[in-house]
Short mmCIF file of C-alpha atoms and ligand atoms in Angstrom, two decimals:
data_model
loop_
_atom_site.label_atom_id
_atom_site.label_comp_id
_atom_site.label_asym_id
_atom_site.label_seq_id
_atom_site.Cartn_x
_atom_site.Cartn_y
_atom_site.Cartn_z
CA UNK J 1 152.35 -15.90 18.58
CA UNK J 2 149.12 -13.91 18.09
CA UNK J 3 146.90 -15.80 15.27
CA UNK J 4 146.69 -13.06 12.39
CA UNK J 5 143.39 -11.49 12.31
CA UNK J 6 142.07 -10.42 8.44
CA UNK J 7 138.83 -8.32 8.11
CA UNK J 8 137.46 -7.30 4.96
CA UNK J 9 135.35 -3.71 4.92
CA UNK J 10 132.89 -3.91 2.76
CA UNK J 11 131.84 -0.52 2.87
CA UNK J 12 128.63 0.63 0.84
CA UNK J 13 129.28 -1.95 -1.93
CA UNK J 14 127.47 -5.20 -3.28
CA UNK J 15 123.89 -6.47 -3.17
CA UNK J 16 122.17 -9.75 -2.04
CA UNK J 17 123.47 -11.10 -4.79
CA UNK J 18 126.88 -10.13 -4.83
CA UNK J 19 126.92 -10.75 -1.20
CA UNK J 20 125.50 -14.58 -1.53
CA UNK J 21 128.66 -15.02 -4.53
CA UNK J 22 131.35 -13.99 -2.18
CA UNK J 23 130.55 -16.09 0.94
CA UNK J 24 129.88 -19.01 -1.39
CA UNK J 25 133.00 -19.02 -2.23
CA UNK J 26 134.69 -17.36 1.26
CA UNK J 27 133.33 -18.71 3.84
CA UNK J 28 133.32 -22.90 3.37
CA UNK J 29 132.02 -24.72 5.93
CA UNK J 30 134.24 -26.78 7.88
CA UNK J 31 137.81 -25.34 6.19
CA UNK J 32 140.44 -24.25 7.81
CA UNK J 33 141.92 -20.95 7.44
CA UNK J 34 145.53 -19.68 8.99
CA UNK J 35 143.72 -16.23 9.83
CA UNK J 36 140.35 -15.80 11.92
CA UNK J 37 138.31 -13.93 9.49
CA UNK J 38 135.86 -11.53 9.82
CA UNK J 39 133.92 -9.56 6.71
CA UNK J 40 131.64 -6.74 7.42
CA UNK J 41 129.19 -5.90 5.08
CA UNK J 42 126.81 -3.30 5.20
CA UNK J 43 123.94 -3.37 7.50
CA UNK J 44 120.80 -4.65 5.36
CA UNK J 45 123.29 -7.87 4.43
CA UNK J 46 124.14 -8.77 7.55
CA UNK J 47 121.85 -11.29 8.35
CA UNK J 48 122.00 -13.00 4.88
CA UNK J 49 126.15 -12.53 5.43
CA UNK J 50 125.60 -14.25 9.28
CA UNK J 51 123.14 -16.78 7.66
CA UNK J 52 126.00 -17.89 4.50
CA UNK J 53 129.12 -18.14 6.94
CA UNK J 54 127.20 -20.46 9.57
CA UNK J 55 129.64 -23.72 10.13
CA UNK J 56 132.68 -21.87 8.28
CA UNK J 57 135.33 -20.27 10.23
CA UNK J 58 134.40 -16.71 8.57
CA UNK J 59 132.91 -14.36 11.25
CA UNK J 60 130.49 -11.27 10.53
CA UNK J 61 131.09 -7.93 11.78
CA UNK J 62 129.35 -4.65 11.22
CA UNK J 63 131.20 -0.77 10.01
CA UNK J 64 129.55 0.86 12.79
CA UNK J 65 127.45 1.02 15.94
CA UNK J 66 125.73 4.00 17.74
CA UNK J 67 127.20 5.11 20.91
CA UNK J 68 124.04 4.67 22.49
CA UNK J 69 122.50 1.29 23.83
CA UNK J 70 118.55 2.52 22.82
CA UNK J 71 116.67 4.97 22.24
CA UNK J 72 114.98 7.68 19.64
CA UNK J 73 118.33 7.61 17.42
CA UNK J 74 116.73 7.59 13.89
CA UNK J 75 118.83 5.72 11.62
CA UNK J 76 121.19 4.29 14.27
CA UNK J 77 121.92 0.97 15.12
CA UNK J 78 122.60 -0.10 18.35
CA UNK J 79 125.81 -2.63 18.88
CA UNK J 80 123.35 -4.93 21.25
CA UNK J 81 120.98 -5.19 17.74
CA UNK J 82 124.28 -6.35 16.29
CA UNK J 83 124.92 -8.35 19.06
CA UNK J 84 121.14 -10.33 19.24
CA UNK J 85 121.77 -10.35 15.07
CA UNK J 86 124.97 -12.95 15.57
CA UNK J 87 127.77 -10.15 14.41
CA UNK J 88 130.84 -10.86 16.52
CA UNK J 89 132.77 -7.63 15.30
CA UNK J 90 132.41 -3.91 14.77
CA UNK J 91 134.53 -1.34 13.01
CA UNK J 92 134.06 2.22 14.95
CA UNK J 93 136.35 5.36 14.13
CA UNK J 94 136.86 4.83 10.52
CA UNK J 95 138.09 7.74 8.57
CA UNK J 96 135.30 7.62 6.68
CA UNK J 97 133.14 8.20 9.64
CA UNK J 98 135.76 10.59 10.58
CA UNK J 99 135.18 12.58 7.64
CA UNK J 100 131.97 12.05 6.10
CA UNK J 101 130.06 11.93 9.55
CA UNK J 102 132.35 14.27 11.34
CA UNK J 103 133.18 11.69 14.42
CA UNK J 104 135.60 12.89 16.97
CA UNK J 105 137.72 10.94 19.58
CA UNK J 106 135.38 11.27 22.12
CA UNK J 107 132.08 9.61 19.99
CA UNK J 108 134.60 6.54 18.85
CA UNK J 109 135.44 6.27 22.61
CA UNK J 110 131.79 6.35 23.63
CA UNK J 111 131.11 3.42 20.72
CA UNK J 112 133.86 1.28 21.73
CA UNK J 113 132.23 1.65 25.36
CA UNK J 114 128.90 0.38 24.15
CA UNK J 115 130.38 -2.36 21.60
CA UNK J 116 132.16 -4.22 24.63
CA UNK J 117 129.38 -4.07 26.82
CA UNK J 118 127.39 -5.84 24.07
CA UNK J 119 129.71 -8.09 23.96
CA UNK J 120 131.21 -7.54 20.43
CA UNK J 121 135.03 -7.02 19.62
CA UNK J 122 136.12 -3.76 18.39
CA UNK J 123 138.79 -2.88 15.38
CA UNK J 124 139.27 1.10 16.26
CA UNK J 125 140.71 2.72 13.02
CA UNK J 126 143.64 5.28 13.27
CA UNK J 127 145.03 6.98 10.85
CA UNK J 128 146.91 10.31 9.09
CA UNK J 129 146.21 12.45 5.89
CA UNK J 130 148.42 12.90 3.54
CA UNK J 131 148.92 16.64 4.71
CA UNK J 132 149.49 15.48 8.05
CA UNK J 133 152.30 13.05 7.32
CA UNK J 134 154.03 15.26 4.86
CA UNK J 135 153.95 18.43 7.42
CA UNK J 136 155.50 15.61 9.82
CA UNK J 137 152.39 15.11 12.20
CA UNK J 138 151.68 11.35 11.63
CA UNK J 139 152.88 10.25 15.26
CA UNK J 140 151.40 13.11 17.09
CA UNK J 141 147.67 12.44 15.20
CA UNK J 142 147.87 8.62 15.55
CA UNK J 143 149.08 9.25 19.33
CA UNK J 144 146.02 11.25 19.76
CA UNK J 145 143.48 9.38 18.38
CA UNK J 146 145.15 5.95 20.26
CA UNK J 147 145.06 8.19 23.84
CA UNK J 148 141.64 9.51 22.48
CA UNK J 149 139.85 6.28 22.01
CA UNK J 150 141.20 3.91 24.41
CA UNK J 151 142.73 5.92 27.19
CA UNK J 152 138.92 5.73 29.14
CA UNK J 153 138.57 2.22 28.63
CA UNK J 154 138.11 -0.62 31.11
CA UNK J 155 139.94 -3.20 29.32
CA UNK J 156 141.22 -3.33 26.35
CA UNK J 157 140.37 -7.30 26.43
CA UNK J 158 138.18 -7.29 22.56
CA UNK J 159 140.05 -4.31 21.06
CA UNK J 160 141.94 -4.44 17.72
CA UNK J 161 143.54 -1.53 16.24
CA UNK J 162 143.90 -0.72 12.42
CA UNK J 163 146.34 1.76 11.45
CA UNK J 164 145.37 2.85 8.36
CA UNK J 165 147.31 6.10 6.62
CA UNK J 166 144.24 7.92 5.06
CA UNK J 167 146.84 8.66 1.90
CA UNK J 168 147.11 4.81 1.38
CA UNK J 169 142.82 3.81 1.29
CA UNK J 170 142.06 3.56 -2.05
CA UNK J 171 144.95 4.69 -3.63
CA UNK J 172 146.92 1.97 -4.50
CA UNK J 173 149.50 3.98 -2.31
CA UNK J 174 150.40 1.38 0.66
CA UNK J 175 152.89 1.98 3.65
CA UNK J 176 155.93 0.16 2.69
CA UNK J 177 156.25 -2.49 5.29
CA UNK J 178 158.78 -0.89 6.89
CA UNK J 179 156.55 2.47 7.61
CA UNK J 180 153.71 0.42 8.41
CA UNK J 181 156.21 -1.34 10.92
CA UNK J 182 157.48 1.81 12.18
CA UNK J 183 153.90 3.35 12.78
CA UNK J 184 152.64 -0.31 14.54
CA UNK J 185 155.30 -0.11 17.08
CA UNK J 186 154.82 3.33 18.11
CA UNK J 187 151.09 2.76 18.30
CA UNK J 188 151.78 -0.58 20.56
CA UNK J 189 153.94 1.87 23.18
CA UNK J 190 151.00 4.38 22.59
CA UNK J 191 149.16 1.40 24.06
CA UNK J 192 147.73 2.06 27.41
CA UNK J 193 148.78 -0.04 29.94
CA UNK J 194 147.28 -2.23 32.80
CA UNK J 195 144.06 -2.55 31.11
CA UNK J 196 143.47 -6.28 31.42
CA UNK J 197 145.84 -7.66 28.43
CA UNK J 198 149.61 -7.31 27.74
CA UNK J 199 149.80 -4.37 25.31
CA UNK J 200 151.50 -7.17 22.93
CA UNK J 201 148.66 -9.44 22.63
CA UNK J 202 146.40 -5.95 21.30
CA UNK J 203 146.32 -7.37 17.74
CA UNK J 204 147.41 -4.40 15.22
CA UNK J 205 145.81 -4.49 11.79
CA UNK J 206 147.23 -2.39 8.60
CA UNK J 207 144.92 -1.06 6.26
CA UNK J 208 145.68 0.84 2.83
CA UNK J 209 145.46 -0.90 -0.36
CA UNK J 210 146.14 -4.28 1.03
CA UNK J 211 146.40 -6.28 -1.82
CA UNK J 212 147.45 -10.14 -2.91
CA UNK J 213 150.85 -8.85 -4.07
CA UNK J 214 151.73 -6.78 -0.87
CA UNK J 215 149.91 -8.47 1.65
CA UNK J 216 152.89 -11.31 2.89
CA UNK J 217 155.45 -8.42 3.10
CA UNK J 218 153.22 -6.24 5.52
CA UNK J 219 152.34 -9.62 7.86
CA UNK J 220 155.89 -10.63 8.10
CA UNK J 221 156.87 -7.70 10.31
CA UNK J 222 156.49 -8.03 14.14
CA UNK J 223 154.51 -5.71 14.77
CA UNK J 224 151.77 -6.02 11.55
CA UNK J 225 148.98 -8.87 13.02
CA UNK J 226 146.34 -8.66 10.59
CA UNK J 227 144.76 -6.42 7.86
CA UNK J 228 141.97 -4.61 7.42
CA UNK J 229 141.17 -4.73 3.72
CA UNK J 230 139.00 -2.53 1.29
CA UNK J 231 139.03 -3.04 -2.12
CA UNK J 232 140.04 -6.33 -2.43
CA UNK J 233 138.21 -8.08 0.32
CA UNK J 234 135.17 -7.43 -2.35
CA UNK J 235 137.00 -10.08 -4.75
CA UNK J 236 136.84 -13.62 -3.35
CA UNK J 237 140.02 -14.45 -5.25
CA UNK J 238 141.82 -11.31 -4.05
CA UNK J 239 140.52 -11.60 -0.46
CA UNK J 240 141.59 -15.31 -0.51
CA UNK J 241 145.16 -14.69 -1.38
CA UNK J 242 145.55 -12.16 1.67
CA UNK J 243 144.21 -14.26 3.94
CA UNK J 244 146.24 -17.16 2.83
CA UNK J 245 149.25 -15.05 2.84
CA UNK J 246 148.98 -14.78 6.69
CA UNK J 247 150.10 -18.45 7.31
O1 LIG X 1 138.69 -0.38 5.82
C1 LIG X 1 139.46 -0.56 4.87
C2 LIG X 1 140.31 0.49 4.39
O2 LIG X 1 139.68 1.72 4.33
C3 LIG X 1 141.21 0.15 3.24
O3 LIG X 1 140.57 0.25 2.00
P1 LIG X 1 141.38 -0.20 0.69
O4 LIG X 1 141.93 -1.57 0.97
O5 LIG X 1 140.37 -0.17 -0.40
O6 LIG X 1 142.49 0.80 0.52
#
């Protein structure tokens, strides 16, 4: 069995502060946890985040990377700066970086590229509006953005994939297990094949107002390895619970 895989998104939340309360209380050195762990906080608290989870099982990651390795890119960050930092993770293809930042298939491909050649692992988001499920599109978008993001790939050796329903972030709306189940195993077949690791060890992460209360019912299906968690990864409590709930 796959060891479940829990990442919390910080998004653009907290401050050194609130960032130095969390770990203190998330990542403890030397404990052991029945997930691996991974919390990504923005980019200016990374290195305070990387310095507060040294010895402790909790891993950094970053929400994004530029496609590009260097170079004039105002603003960007390259995944080998995230790499030389000591992040271990990045996020790319979030639908927030969908949406906000208008990033297409073909950009999330091109970061994923540059994130494994740095050396980091990858969780590519997926995911459907709303309008999109409800006009009964959700398996022909996620299909697409699967094919568009990993299809060109090497390997997919370092590559997670969270399915999260856009309807369901920051809603309070979650997949029921059993859609969330349903989606996860038609995104594993989506899987492309013969890239270096058994479509069945890709770990699959659900995201979507993942919270203490739901969190054990969405890992206990076969196809649901992890979470990728908004909201409550920014309570140490909350966050705790979910992770715990993995065992
Ligand atoms: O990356 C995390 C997701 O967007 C889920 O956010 P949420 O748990 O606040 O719904």
């Amino acid at each position: 069995m796959m060891r479940p895989l829990v990442i919390g998104n910080w998004k653009m939340h907290g401050s050194q502060a609130s960032v130095e309360s969390l770990l203190r209380e998330l990542a403890r050195p030397g404990e052991q946890l029945p997930a691996d762990v991974v919390v990504c906080p923005s980019f200016v608290h990374l290195q305070q985040a990387i310095g507060l989870c040294e010895g402790s099982p909790v891993e950094v990651g970053a929400q994004d990377c530029s496609a590009q390795d260097s170079g004039a890119r105002t603003g960007d960050v390259s995944a080998a700066m995230l790499a030389d930092l000591g992040c271990r993770w990045v996020i790319v293809g979030h639908s927030e970086r969908r949406q906000y930042h208008a990033e297409g298939d073909e950009l999330i491909a091109a970061k994923i590229t540059a994130a494994i050649s740095a050396g980091l692992n990858v969780v590519v988001c997926v995911g459907e509006t709303r309008a999109e499920r409800e006009a009964g599109d959700a398996h022909a978008v996620v299909a697409g953005q699967v094919r568009g993001a990993l299809a060109g790939q090497a390997s997919l050796g370092g590559i997670a994939v969270a399915y999260e329903p856009i309807w369901a972030i920051g809603t309070g709306l979650t997949a029921t297990p059993d859609q969330a189940q349903q989606m996860h195993a038609f995104i594993r077949a989506q899987l492309p094949g013969q890239k270096g690791v058994e479509t069945n060890r890709v770990p699959l992460l659900y995201g979507g107002s993942v919270k203490p209360d739901n969190a054990a019912a969405l890992f206990g299906q076969p196809d649901i390895d992890g979470a990728l968690v908004g909201g409550a990864s920014l309570d140490a409590g909350d966050f705790r619970h979910i992770i715990m709930a993995a065992e």
